[in-house]
Amino acid sequence: MEKLLYTGKAKQMWSTDNPQILRVVYLNQATALNGKKKDKIEGKAVLNNAISTLIFQYLNQVGIPTHYLEQISPTEELVKKVEIIPLEMVTRNIAAGHFASRYGVKEGRSFDQPVEEMYYKSDKLDDPFMNASQAKALGLVTQEELDVMWNLSRQVNFILKRLFAQAKLTLVDFKLEFGRLADGQIVLADEFSPDNCRLWDMETANHMDKDVYRRDLGDLVSVYQEVYRRLQTVLEK
Ligand code: 5GP
């Protein structure tokens, strides 16, 4: 019997007959401001699943260890069961969002070196900023695990910056989550979609990500469709 294990803001996790495999169900849900803004958006689940599938398949192919196994329906995928490490690992190539507002700089300023930030994944506490010594003091990760996570984040940034550039999109910033497999190996988990990254159109500078929803800039579904279309074109080559 499959059991619902967890309902998040935009996904559900279900158990399967195989204890090492979970089923993810994407929901037609968009949230922002840590869930304070929330809407049902028809067609969003299919697009998040489709985009994340393209990206995780690509990352698996180039050797990044991920939890992704296969897409089984337009809104569902199978993933390896992991113990999620409750840290949000953010990488920024260009100032935007909270970096711009927190430090009083204009959005669009690019950095010589990517900026790396960590947040404690806790809805109750509003995902507070967390440094490595705090994460270790709380027993969330070891230094060795943090080294692996940042190393993988840097590789993902290098690989995806190039992929999105081919699709005429600038990868401004993104958030990754990692988990431990049963044997302790760290793998990339969660999803990679315009829900957890910022993408700016290289020609028009238009927002092609969830900022369209956060900032009420237009129709989210048509924007995600365009991101999917461009990625598919690039990956089919
Ligand atoms: P910021 O800190 O500027 O809000 O976000 C930086 C990047 O990380 C953005 O690409 C944003 O989408 C992503 N991000 C940060 N926190 C979260 C979160 O709680 N959920 C999701 N889906 N993405 C996040």
Coordinates of N, CA and C and ligand atoms in Angstrom, one line a residue:
M1 N 0.8 -1.2 0.0 CA 0.0 0.0 0.0 C 0.9 1.3 0.0
E2 N 0.6 2.1 -1.0 CA 1.3 3.4 -1.0 C 0.8 4.3 0.1
K3 N 1.7 5.0 0.7 CA 1.3 5.9 1.8 C 1.8 7.4 1.5
L4 N 0.9 8.3 1.8 CA 1.3 9.7 1.6 C 2.3 10.1 2.8
L5 N 3.5 10.4 2.5 CA 4.5 10.7 3.5 C 4.6 12.1 3.9
Y6 N 4.3 13.0 2.9 CA 4.6 14.4 3.2 C 3.9 15.2 2.1
T7 N 3.3 16.3 2.5 CA 2.7 17.3 1.5 C 3.5 18.6 1.7
G8 N 4.2 19.0 0.7 CA 4.9 20.3 0.8 C 4.1 21.4 0.1
K9 N 4.8 22.5 -0.2 CA 4.0 23.6 -0.8 C 3.6 23.3 -2.2
A10 N 4.5 22.6 -3.0 CA 4.1 22.3 -4.4 C 4.3 20.9 -4.8
K11 N 4.5 20.0 -3.8 CA 4.7 18.5 -4.2 C 4.3 17.7 -3.0
Q12 N 3.9 16.4 -3.4 CA 3.6 15.4 -2.4 C 4.7 14.3 -2.6
M13 N 5.0 13.6 -1.5 CA 5.9 12.4 -1.5 C 5.1 11.2 -1.1
W14 N 5.1 10.2 -1.9 CA 4.4 8.9 -1.6 C 5.4 7.8 -1.5
S15 N 5.2 6.9 -0.6 CA 6.0 5.6 -0.5 C 5.6 4.8 -1.7
T16 N 6.4 3.8 -2.1 CA 6.1 2.8 -3.1 C 6.4 1.4 -2.5
D17 N 6.1 0.4 -3.4 CA 6.4 -1.0 -2.9 C 7.9 -1.2 -2.6
N18 N 8.7 -0.4 -3.2 CA 10.1 -0.5 -3.0 C 10.6 0.5 -1.9
P19 N 11.1 0.0 -0.8 CA 11.4 1.0 0.3 C 12.5 2.0 0.0
Q20 N 13.2 1.7 -1.1 CA 14.3 2.7 -1.5 C 13.8 3.7 -2.5
I21 N 12.5 3.6 -2.9 CA 12.0 4.5 -4.0 C 10.8 5.2 -3.5
L22 N 10.7 6.5 -3.8 CA 9.5 7.3 -3.5 C 8.9 7.9 -4.8
R23 N 7.6 8.2 -4.7 CA 6.9 8.8 -5.9 C 6.6 10.2 -5.5
V24 N 7.0 11.1 -6.4 CA 6.8 12.6 -6.2 C 5.6 12.9 -7.1
V25 N 4.6 13.7 -6.5 CA 3.5 14.2 -7.3 C 3.6 15.7 -7.2
Y26 N 3.7 16.3 -8.4 CA 3.8 17.8 -8.5 C 2.4 18.3 -8.4
L27 N 2.2 19.4 -7.7 CA 0.8 20.0 -7.5 C 0.7 21.3 -8.3
N28 N -0.5 21.7 -8.7 CA -0.8 22.9 -9.4 C -0.8 24.1 -8.4
Q29 N 0.3 24.2 -7.7 CA 0.3 25.2 -6.6 C 1.5 26.1 -6.7
A30 N 1.3 27.4 -6.5 CA 2.4 28.3 -6.4 C 2.3 29.0 -5.1
T31 N 3.5 29.1 -4.4 CA 3.5 29.9 -3.2 C 4.7 30.9 -3.2
A32 N 4.6 31.9 -2.4 CA 5.7 32.8 -2.2 C 5.6 33.4 -0.8
L33 N 6.6 34.1 -0.4 CA 6.6 34.7 0.9 C 6.4 33.7 2.0
N34 N 7.1 32.6 1.8 CA 7.0 31.4 2.7 C 5.6 31.0 3.0
G35 N 4.8 30.9 1.8 CA 3.5 30.4 1.9 C 2.4 31.4 2.2
K36 N 2.8 32.6 2.4 CA 1.8 33.7 2.8 C 1.0 34.0 1.5
K37 N 1.6 34.0 0.3 CA 0.9 34.1 -1.0 C 0.8 32.7 -1.6
K38 N -0.4 32.4 -1.9 CA -0.6 31.0 -2.4 C -1.7 31.0 -3.4
D39 N -1.5 30.3 -4.5 CA -2.5 30.2 -5.6 C -2.5 28.9 -6.3
K40 N -3.7 28.4 -6.8 CA -3.7 27.3 -7.6 C -3.5 27.7 -9.0
I41 N -2.5 27.1 -9.7 CA -2.3 27.5 -11.1 C -2.3 26.3 -12.0
E42 N -3.4 26.2 -12.8 CA -3.6 25.1 -13.7 C -2.4 25.0 -14.7
G43 N -1.9 23.8 -14.8 CA -0.8 23.5 -15.8 C 0.6 23.7 -15.2
K44 N 0.7 24.1 -14.0 CA 2.0 24.4 -13.4 C 2.7 23.0 -13.1
A45 N 2.0 22.1 -12.5 CA 2.6 20.8 -12.1 C 3.3 20.1 -13.3
V46 N 2.6 20.1 -14.4 CA 3.2 19.4 -15.6 C 4.5 20.1 -16.0
L47 N 4.5 21.4 -16.0 CA 5.7 22.1 -16.4 C 6.8 22.0 -15.4
N48 N 6.6 22.1 -14.2 CA 7.6 21.9 -13.2 C 8.3 20.5 -13.3
N49 N 7.4 19.5 -13.5 CA 7.9 18.1 -13.6 C 8.7 18.0 -14.9
A50 N 8.2 18.6 -16.0 CA 8.8 18.4 -17.3 C 10.2 19.1 -17.3
I51 N 10.3 20.3 -16.7 CA 11.5 21.1 -16.7 C 12.5 20.4 -15.8
S52 N 12.1 20.0 -14.6 CA 13.0 19.4 -13.6 C 13.5 18.0 -14.2
T53 N 12.6 17.3 -14.9 CA 13.1 16.1 -15.5 C 14.2 16.3 -16.5
L54 N 14.0 17.3 -17.4 CA 15.1 17.6 -18.4 C 16.4 17.9 -17.7
I55 N 16.3 18.7 -16.6 CA 17.5 19.1 -15.9 C 18.2 18.0 -15.1
F56 N 17.4 17.2 -14.4 CA 18.0 16.2 -13.6 C 18.5 15.1 -14.5
Q57 N 17.8 14.8 -15.6 CA 18.4 13.8 -16.6 C 19.7 14.2 -17.1
Y58 N 19.8 15.5 -17.4 CA 21.0 16.1 -17.9 C 22.1 16.0 -16.9
L59 N 21.8 16.4 -15.6 CA 22.8 16.3 -14.6 C 23.3 14.9 -14.3
N60 N 22.3 14.0 -14.3 CA 22.7 12.6 -14.1 C 23.7 12.1 -15.2
Q61 N 23.3 12.5 -16.5 CA 24.2 12.1 -17.6 C 25.6 12.7 -17.5
V62 N 25.7 13.9 -17.0 CA 27.1 14.5 -16.9 C 27.8 14.1 -15.6
G63 N 27.1 13.2 -14.8 CA 27.8 12.7 -13.6 C 27.6 13.3 -12.3
I64 N 26.6 14.2 -12.2 CA 26.2 14.7 -10.9 C 25.2 13.7 -10.2
P65 N 25.5 13.2 -9.0 CA 24.7 12.3 -8.4 C 23.4 12.9 -7.9
T66 N 22.2 12.4 -8.4 CA 20.9 13.0 -8.0 C 20.0 11.9 -7.5
H67 N 18.9 12.3 -6.9 CA 17.9 11.3 -6.5 C 17.0 10.9 -7.6
Y68 N 17.1 11.6 -8.8 CA 16.1 11.4 -9.8 C 16.2 10.0 -10.5
L69 N 15.1 9.3 -10.7 CA 15.1 8.0 -11.4 C 14.3 8.1 -12.7
E70 N 13.0 8.4 -12.7 CA 12.3 8.5 -13.9 C 11.0 9.2 -13.8
Q71 N 10.5 9.8 -14.9 CA 9.2 10.4 -14.9 C 8.2 9.3 -15.3
I72 N 7.1 9.2 -14.5 CA 6.2 8.1 -14.7 C 4.8 8.6 -15.2
S73 N 4.6 9.9 -15.2 CA 3.3 10.5 -15.7 C 3.6 12.0 -15.9
P74 N 2.8 12.7 -16.5 CA 3.0 14.2 -16.7 C 3.3 14.9 -15.4
T75 N 2.7 14.4 -14.3 CA 2.9 15.1 -13.0 C 3.6 14.3 -11.9
E76 N 4.1 13.1 -12.3 CA 4.8 12.3 -11.3 C 6.2 11.8 -11.7
E77 N 7.0 11.6 -10.7 CA 8.3 11.0 -11.0 C 8.7 10.1 -9.9
L78 N 9.6 9.2 -10.2 CA 10.2 8.3 -9.1 C 11.5 8.8 -8.7
V79 N 11.8 8.8 -7.4 CA 13.1 9.3 -7.0 C 13.7 8.3 -5.9
K80 N 15.0 8.3 -5.8 CA 15.6 7.5 -4.7 C 15.2 8.1 -3.4
K81 N 14.9 7.2 -2.4 CA 14.6 7.7 -1.1 C 15.9 8.3 -0.4
V82 N 15.8 9.5 0.1 CA 16.9 10.1 0.8 C 16.4 10.7 2.1
E83 N 17.4 10.9 3.0 CA 17.1 11.7 4.2 C 17.5 13.1 3.8
I84 N 16.5 14.0 3.8 CA 16.8 15.4 3.3 C 17.6 16.1 4.4
I85 N 18.6 16.8 4.0 CA 19.4 17.6 4.9 C 18.7 19.0 4.9
P86 N 18.3 19.5 6.1 CA 17.4 20.7 6.1 C 18.1 22.0 5.9
L87 N 18.9 22.1 4.8 CA 19.6 23.3 4.5 C 19.3 23.7 3.0
E88 N 19.1 24.9 2.8 CA 18.9 25.4 1.4 C 20.2 26.1 1.0
M89 N 20.8 25.5 0.0 CA 22.1 26.0 -0.5 C 21.9 26.9 -1.7
V90 N 22.1 28.2 -1.5 CA 21.8 29.2 -2.5 C 23.1 29.7 -3.1
T91 N 23.2 29.7 -4.5 CA 24.3 30.2 -5.2 C 23.8 31.4 -6.1
R92 N 24.6 32.5 -6.0 CA 24.2 33.7 -6.8 C 25.3 34.1 -7.7
N93 N 24.9 34.3 -9.0 CA 25.9 34.8 -10.0 C 25.7 36.3 -10.2
I94 N 24.5 36.8 -9.9 CA 24.1 38.2 -10.1 C 23.3 38.6 -8.9
A95 N 23.4 39.8 -8.5 CA 22.6 40.3 -7.4 C 21.1 40.4 -7.8
A96 N 20.2 39.8 -7.0 CA 18.8 39.8 -7.2 C 18.1 39.5 -5.9
G97 N 16.8 39.6 -5.9 CA 16.0 39.1 -4.8 C 16.5 39.6 -3.4
H98 N 16.6 38.7 -2.5 CA 17.0 39.0 -1.1 C 18.4 39.6 -1.0
F99 N 19.3 39.2 -1.9 CA 20.6 39.8 -1.8 C 20.5 41.3 -2.1
A100 N 19.8 41.6 -3.1 CA 19.7 43.1 -3.5 C 18.9 43.8 -2.4
S101 N 17.9 43.3 -1.9 CA 17.1 44.0 -0.8 C 17.9 44.1 0.5
R102 N 18.5 42.9 0.9 CA 19.2 42.9 2.2 C 20.4 43.8 2.2
Y103 N 21.1 43.9 1.1 CA 22.4 44.7 1.2 C 22.3 46.0 0.4
G104 N 21.1 46.3 0.0 CA 20.9 47.6 -0.6 C 21.6 47.8 -1.9
V105 N 21.7 46.8 -2.8 CA 22.3 47.0 -4.1 C 21.3 46.7 -5.2
K106 N 21.6 47.3 -6.3 CA 20.7 47.1 -7.5 C 20.7 45.7 -8.0
E107 N 19.5 45.2 -8.4 CA 19.4 43.9 -9.1 C 20.2 44.0 -10.4
G108 N 21.0 43.0 -10.7 CA 21.7 43.0 -12.0 C 23.2 43.2 -11.9
R109 N 23.7 43.5 -10.7 CA 25.1 43.6 -10.6 C 25.7 42.2 -10.5
S110 N 26.7 41.9 -11.4 CA 27.2 40.5 -11.4 C 28.5 40.5 -10.5
F111 N 28.7 39.3 -10.0 CA 29.8 39.0 -9.0 C 30.9 38.4 -9.8
D112 N 32.2 38.7 -9.3 CA 33.4 38.1 -9.9 C 33.4 36.6 -9.5
Q113 N 33.0 36.3 -8.3 CA 32.9 34.9 -7.8 C 31.5 34.7 -7.4
P114 N 30.9 33.5 -7.6 CA 29.5 33.3 -7.1 C 29.4 33.5 -5.6
V115 N 28.3 34.0 -5.2 CA 28.0 34.2 -3.7 C 27.3 32.9 -3.3
E116 N 27.8 32.4 -2.1 CA 27.2 31.2 -1.6 C 26.5 31.5 -0.2
E117 N 25.3 31.1 0.0 CA 24.6 31.3 1.2 C 23.8 30.0 1.6
M118 N 23.6 29.9 2.9 CA 22.9 28.8 3.4 C 21.7 29.2 4.3
Y119 N 20.6 28.6 4.2 CA 19.5 28.9 5.0 C 19.0 27.6 5.7
Y120 N 18.5 27.7 6.9 CA 17.9 26.5 7.6 C 16.5 26.4 7.1
K121 N 16.2 25.1 6.6 CA 14.9 24.9 6.0 C 13.9 24.7 7.1
S122 N 13.2 25.7 7.4 CA 12.2 25.6 8.5 C 11.1 26.7 8.3
D123 N 9.9 26.2 7.8 CA 8.8 27.1 7.6 C 8.4 27.9 8.9
K124 N 8.5 27.1 10.0 CA 8.1 27.7 11.3 C 9.0 29.0 11.6
L125 N 10.3 28.8 11.3 CA 11.3 29.9 11.6 C 11.5 30.8 10.4
D126 N 10.8 30.6 9.3 CA 10.9 31.4 8.1 C 12.3 31.3 7.4
D127 N 12.8 30.1 7.4 CA 14.1 29.8 6.7 C 15.2 30.8 7.1
P128 N 15.7 30.8 8.3 CA 16.7 31.8 8.7 C 18.1 31.5 8.0
F129 N 18.8 32.5 7.8 CA 20.2 32.4 7.3 C 21.0 31.6 8.3
M130 N 21.9 30.7 7.8 CA 22.7 29.9 8.7 C 24.1 29.7 8.2
N131 N 25.1 29.8 9.0 CA 26.4 29.6 8.5 C 26.9 28.1 8.9
A132 N 28.1 27.8 8.4 CA 28.5 26.4 8.5 C 28.6 26.0 10.0
S133 N 29.2 26.9 10.8 CA 29.4 26.5 12.2 C 28.1 26.3 12.9
Q134 N 27.1 27.1 12.6 CA 25.8 26.9 13.2 C 25.2 25.5 12.7
A135 N 25.3 25.3 11.4 CA 24.7 24.0 10.9 C 25.4 22.8 11.6
K136 N 26.7 22.9 11.8 CA 27.4 21.8 12.4 C 27.0 21.7 13.9
A137 N 26.9 22.9 14.6 CA 26.5 22.9 16.0 C 25.2 22.2 16.2
L138 N 24.3 22.4 15.3 CA 22.9 21.8 15.4 C 22.9 20.4 15.0
G139 N 24.1 19.9 14.5 CA 24.1 18.5 14.1 C 23.4 18.2 12.8
L140 N 23.3 19.2 11.9 CA 22.5 19.0 10.7 C 23.4 18.3 9.6
V141 N 24.7 18.6 9.7 CA 25.7 18.1 8.7 C 27.0 18.1 9.3
T142 N 27.9 17.3 8.6 CA 29.3 17.3 9.0 C 30.1 18.3 8.0
Q143 N 31.3 18.6 8.4 CA 32.1 19.5 7.5 C 32.3 18.8 6.1
E144 N 32.6 17.4 6.2 CA 32.8 16.7 5.0 C 31.6 16.7 4.1
E145 N 30.4 16.6 4.7 CA 29.2 16.7 3.9 C 29.0 18.1 3.3
L146 N 29.3 19.1 4.1 CA 29.2 20.5 3.5 C 30.1 20.7 2.3
D147 N 31.3 20.1 2.5 CA 32.3 20.2 1.4 C 31.8 19.6 0.1
V148 N 31.2 18.4 0.3 CA 30.6 17.7 -0.9 C 29.4 18.5 -1.5
M149 N 28.6 19.1 -0.6 CA 27.4 19.8 -1.1 C 27.8 21.1 -1.8
W150 N 28.8 21.8 -1.3 CA 29.3 23.0 -2.0 C 30.0 22.7 -3.3
N151 N 30.8 21.6 -3.3 CA 31.4 21.2 -4.5 C 30.4 20.8 -5.6
L152 N 29.4 20.1 -5.2 CA 28.3 19.8 -6.2 C 27.6 21.0 -6.6
S153 N 27.3 21.9 -5.7 CA 26.6 23.2 -6.1 C 27.5 24.0 -7.1
R154 N 28.8 24.0 -6.9 CA 29.6 24.7 -7.9 C 29.6 24.0 -9.3
Q155 N 29.6 22.7 -9.2 CA 29.6 22.0 -10.5 C 28.2 22.2 -11.2
V156 N 27.2 22.2 -10.4 CA 25.8 22.4 -11.0 C 25.8 23.8 -11.6
N157 N 26.3 24.8 -10.9 CA 26.3 26.2 -11.4 C 27.1 26.2 -12.8
F158 N 28.2 25.6 -12.8 CA 29.0 25.6 -14.0 C 28.3 25.0 -15.2
I159 N 27.7 23.8 -14.9 CA 27.0 23.1 -16.0 C 25.7 23.8 -16.4
L160 N 25.0 24.3 -15.5 CA 23.6 24.8 -15.8 C 23.8 26.3 -16.4
K161 N 24.8 27.0 -15.9 CA 25.0 28.3 -16.5 C 25.1 28.2 -18.0
R162 N 25.9 27.2 -18.4 CA 26.2 27.0 -19.8 C 25.0 26.5 -20.6
L163 N 24.3 25.5 -19.9 CA 23.1 25.0 -20.6 C 22.0 26.1 -20.8
F164 N 21.8 26.9 -19.7 CA 20.8 28.0 -19.9 C 21.2 29.0 -20.9
A165 N 22.5 29.3 -20.9 CA 23.0 30.3 -21.9 C 22.7 29.9 -23.3
Q166 N 22.8 28.6 -23.6 CA 22.5 28.0 -24.9 C 21.0 28.3 -25.2
A167 N 20.2 28.4 -24.1 CA 18.7 28.6 -24.3 C 18.5 30.1 -24.2
K168 N 19.5 30.9 -24.3 CA 19.4 32.4 -24.2 C 18.8 32.9 -22.9
L169 N 19.2 32.2 -21.8 CA 18.7 32.5 -20.5 C 19.9 32.7 -19.5
T170 N 19.9 33.7 -18.7 CA 21.0 33.9 -17.7 C 20.6 33.3 -16.4
L171 N 21.4 32.4 -15.9 CA 21.1 31.8 -14.6 C 21.6 32.8 -13.5
V172 N 20.7 33.5 -12.9 CA 21.0 34.5 -12.0 C 21.4 33.9 -10.6
D173 N 20.5 33.1 -10.1 CA 20.7 32.4 -8.8 C 19.9 31.1 -8.7
F174 N 20.1 30.3 -7.7 CA 19.3 29.1 -7.6 C 19.5 28.6 -6.2
K175 N 18.6 27.7 -5.8 CA 18.6 27.1 -4.5 C 18.6 25.5 -4.7
L176 N 19.6 24.9 -4.0 CA 19.6 23.4 -4.1 C 19.4 22.8 -2.7
E177 N 18.8 21.6 -2.8 CA 18.7 20.8 -1.5 C 19.4 19.4 -1.8
F178 N 20.0 18.9 -0.7 CA 20.7 17.6 -0.8 C 20.1 16.6 0.2
G179 N 20.4 15.3 -0.1 CA 19.9 14.3 0.8 C 20.9 13.2 0.9
R180 N 20.8 12.4 1.9 CA 21.7 11.2 2.1 C 20.9 9.9 1.7
L181 N 21.6 9.2 0.8 CA 21.1 7.8 0.5 C 21.3 6.9 1.7
A182 N 20.8 5.7 1.7 CA 20.9 4.8 2.8 C 22.3 4.6 3.2
D183 N 23.3 4.6 2.2 CA 24.7 4.3 2.5 C 25.4 5.6 2.9
G184 N 24.7 6.7 3.0 CA 25.3 8.0 3.4 C 25.8 8.9 2.2
Q185 N 25.7 8.4 1.0 CA 26.2 9.2 -0.1 C 25.3 10.4 -0.3
I186 N 25.9 11.6 -0.5 CA 25.1 12.8 -0.7 C 24.7 13.0 -2.1
V187 N 23.4 13.2 -2.4 CA 22.9 13.4 -3.7 C 22.1 14.6 -3.8
L188 N 22.0 15.2 -5.0 CA 21.1 16.3 -5.2 C 19.7 15.9 -5.2
A189 N 18.8 16.6 -4.4 CA 17.4 16.1 -4.3 C 16.5 17.3 -4.7
D190 N 15.2 17.2 -4.3 CA 14.2 18.2 -4.6 C 14.0 18.4 -6.1
E191 N 13.9 19.6 -6.6 CA 13.7 19.8 -8.0 C 14.6 20.9 -8.5
F192 N 14.7 21.0 -9.8 CA 15.4 22.2 -10.4 C 14.4 22.7 -11.5
S193 N 13.8 23.9 -11.2 CA 12.8 24.4 -12.1 C 12.9 26.0 -11.9
P194 N 12.1 26.7 -12.7 CA 12.0 28.2 -12.4 C 11.4 28.5 -11.1
D195 N 11.0 27.5 -10.3 CA 10.5 27.8 -9.0 C 11.6 28.0 -8.0
N196 N 12.8 27.4 -8.3 CA 13.9 27.6 -7.3 C 15.2 28.1 -8.0
C197 N 15.0 28.8 -9.1 CA 16.1 29.6 -9.7 C 15.6 30.9 -10.3
R198 N 16.5 31.8 -10.6 CA 16.1 33.0 -11.4 C 16.7 32.9 -12.7
L199 N 15.9 33.1 -13.7 CA 16.4 33.1 -15.1 C 15.9 34.4 -15.8
W200 N 16.9 35.1 -16.4 CA 16.6 36.3 -17.1 C 16.8 36.1 -18.6
D201 N 15.8 36.5 -19.4 CA 16.0 36.4 -20.8 C 17.2 37.3 -21.3
M202 N 18.1 36.7 -22.1 CA 19.3 37.4 -22.4 C 19.0 38.6 -23.3
E203 N 18.0 38.5 -24.1 CA 17.7 39.6 -25.0 C 16.9 40.7 -24.4
T204 N 15.8 40.3 -23.7 CA 14.8 41.3 -23.2 C 15.1 41.6 -21.8
A205 N 15.8 40.8 -21.0 CA 16.0 40.9 -19.6 C 14.7 40.6 -18.8
N206 N 13.7 40.0 -19.5 CA 12.5 39.7 -18.8 C 12.7 38.6 -17.8
H207 N 11.9 38.6 -16.7 CA 12.0 37.5 -15.7 C 11.3 36.3 -16.3
M208 N 12.0 35.1 -16.2 CA 11.5 33.9 -16.8 C 11.4 32.8 -15.7
D209 N 10.9 33.2 -14.5 CA 11.0 32.3 -13.3 C 9.8 32.7 -12.4
K210 N 9.9 32.2 -11.2 CA 8.8 32.4 -10.2 C 8.6 33.9 -9.8
D211 N 9.6 34.7 -10.1 CA 9.4 36.2 -9.8 C 8.2 36.7 -10.6
V212 N 7.9 36.1 -11.7 CA 6.6 36.5 -12.4 C 5.4 36.4 -11.5
Y213 N 5.4 35.3 -10.7 CA 4.3 35.2 -9.7 C 4.5 36.0 -8.5
R214 N 5.8 36.0 -7.9 CA 6.0 36.7 -6.7 C 5.7 38.2 -6.9
R215 N 6.1 38.7 -8.1 CA 5.9 40.2 -8.3 C 4.8 40.5 -9.2
D216 N 3.9 39.6 -9.4 CA 2.7 39.8 -10.3 C 3.0 40.4 -11.6
L217 N 4.0 39.8 -12.4 CA 4.4 40.4 -13.6 C 3.7 39.8 -14.8
G218 N 2.9 38.8 -14.7 CA 2.2 38.3 -15.8 C 1.8 36.8 -15.6
D219 N 1.7 36.1 -16.8 CA 1.2 34.7 -16.7 C 2.4 33.7 -16.5
L220 N 2.4 33.1 -15.4 CA 3.5 32.2 -15.0 C 3.6 31.0 -16.0
V221 N 2.4 30.4 -16.3 CA 2.4 29.2 -17.1 C 3.0 29.4 -18.5
S222 N 2.7 30.5 -19.1 CA 3.3 30.7 -20.5 C 4.8 31.0 -20.4
V223 N 5.3 31.6 -19.3 CA 6.7 31.8 -19.1 C 7.4 30.4 -18.9
Y224 N 6.8 29.6 -18.0 CA 7.4 28.2 -17.8 C 7.4 27.4 -19.1
Q225 N 6.3 27.6 -19.9 CA 6.3 26.8 -21.1 C 7.4 27.2 -22.1
E226 N 7.7 28.5 -22.1 CA 8.8 29.0 -22.9 C 10.1 28.5 -22.4
V227 N 10.4 28.5 -21.1 CA 11.6 27.9 -20.6 C 11.7 26.4 -21.0
Y228 N 10.6 25.7 -20.9 CA 10.6 24.3 -21.3 C 11.0 24.1 -22.8
R229 N 10.3 24.9 -23.6 CA 10.5 24.8 -25.0 C 12.0 25.1 -25.4
R230 N 12.5 26.1 -24.8 CA 13.9 26.4 -25.1 C 14.9 25.3 -24.7
L231 N 14.6 24.8 -23.5 CA 15.5 23.8 -23.0 C 15.4 22.5 -23.8
Q232 N 14.2 22.2 -24.2 CA 14.0 21.0 -25.1 C 14.8 21.2 -26.4
T233 N 14.7 22.4 -27.0 CA 15.4 22.6 -28.2 C 16.9 22.4 -28.1
V234 N 17.4 23.0 -27.0 CA 18.9 22.9 -26.8 C 19.3 21.4 -26.5
L235 N 18.5 20.7 -25.7 CA 18.9 19.4 -25.3 C 18.7 18.3 -26.4
E236 N 17.8 18.7 -27.4 CA 17.6 17.8 -28.5 C 18.7 17.8 -29.5
K237 N 19.5 18.9 -29.5 CA 20.6 19.0 -30.5 C 21.6 17.9 -30.4
Ligands
5GP1 P1 16.4 34.9 -2.5 O1 17.2 34.6 -1.3 O2 16.9 36.0 -3.4 O3 14.9 35.0 -2.2 O4 16.5 33.5 -3.4 C1 17.6 33.1 -4.1 C2 17.3 32.0 -5.0 O5 17.0 30.8 -4.2 C3 16.1 32.2 -5.9 O6 16.4 31.6 -7.2 C4 15.0 31.5 -5.2 O7 14.1 31.0 -6.2 C5 15.7 30.4 -4.5 N1 15.1 30.1 -3.2 C6 15.4 30.7 -2.0 N2 14.6 30.2 -1.0 C7 13.7 29.4 -1.6 C8 12.7 28.6 -1.1 O8 12.4 28.5 0.1 N3 12.0 27.8 -2.0 C9 12.3 27.9 -3.3 N4 11.6 27.1 -4.2 N5 13.3 28.6 -3.8 C10 14.0 29.3 -3.0

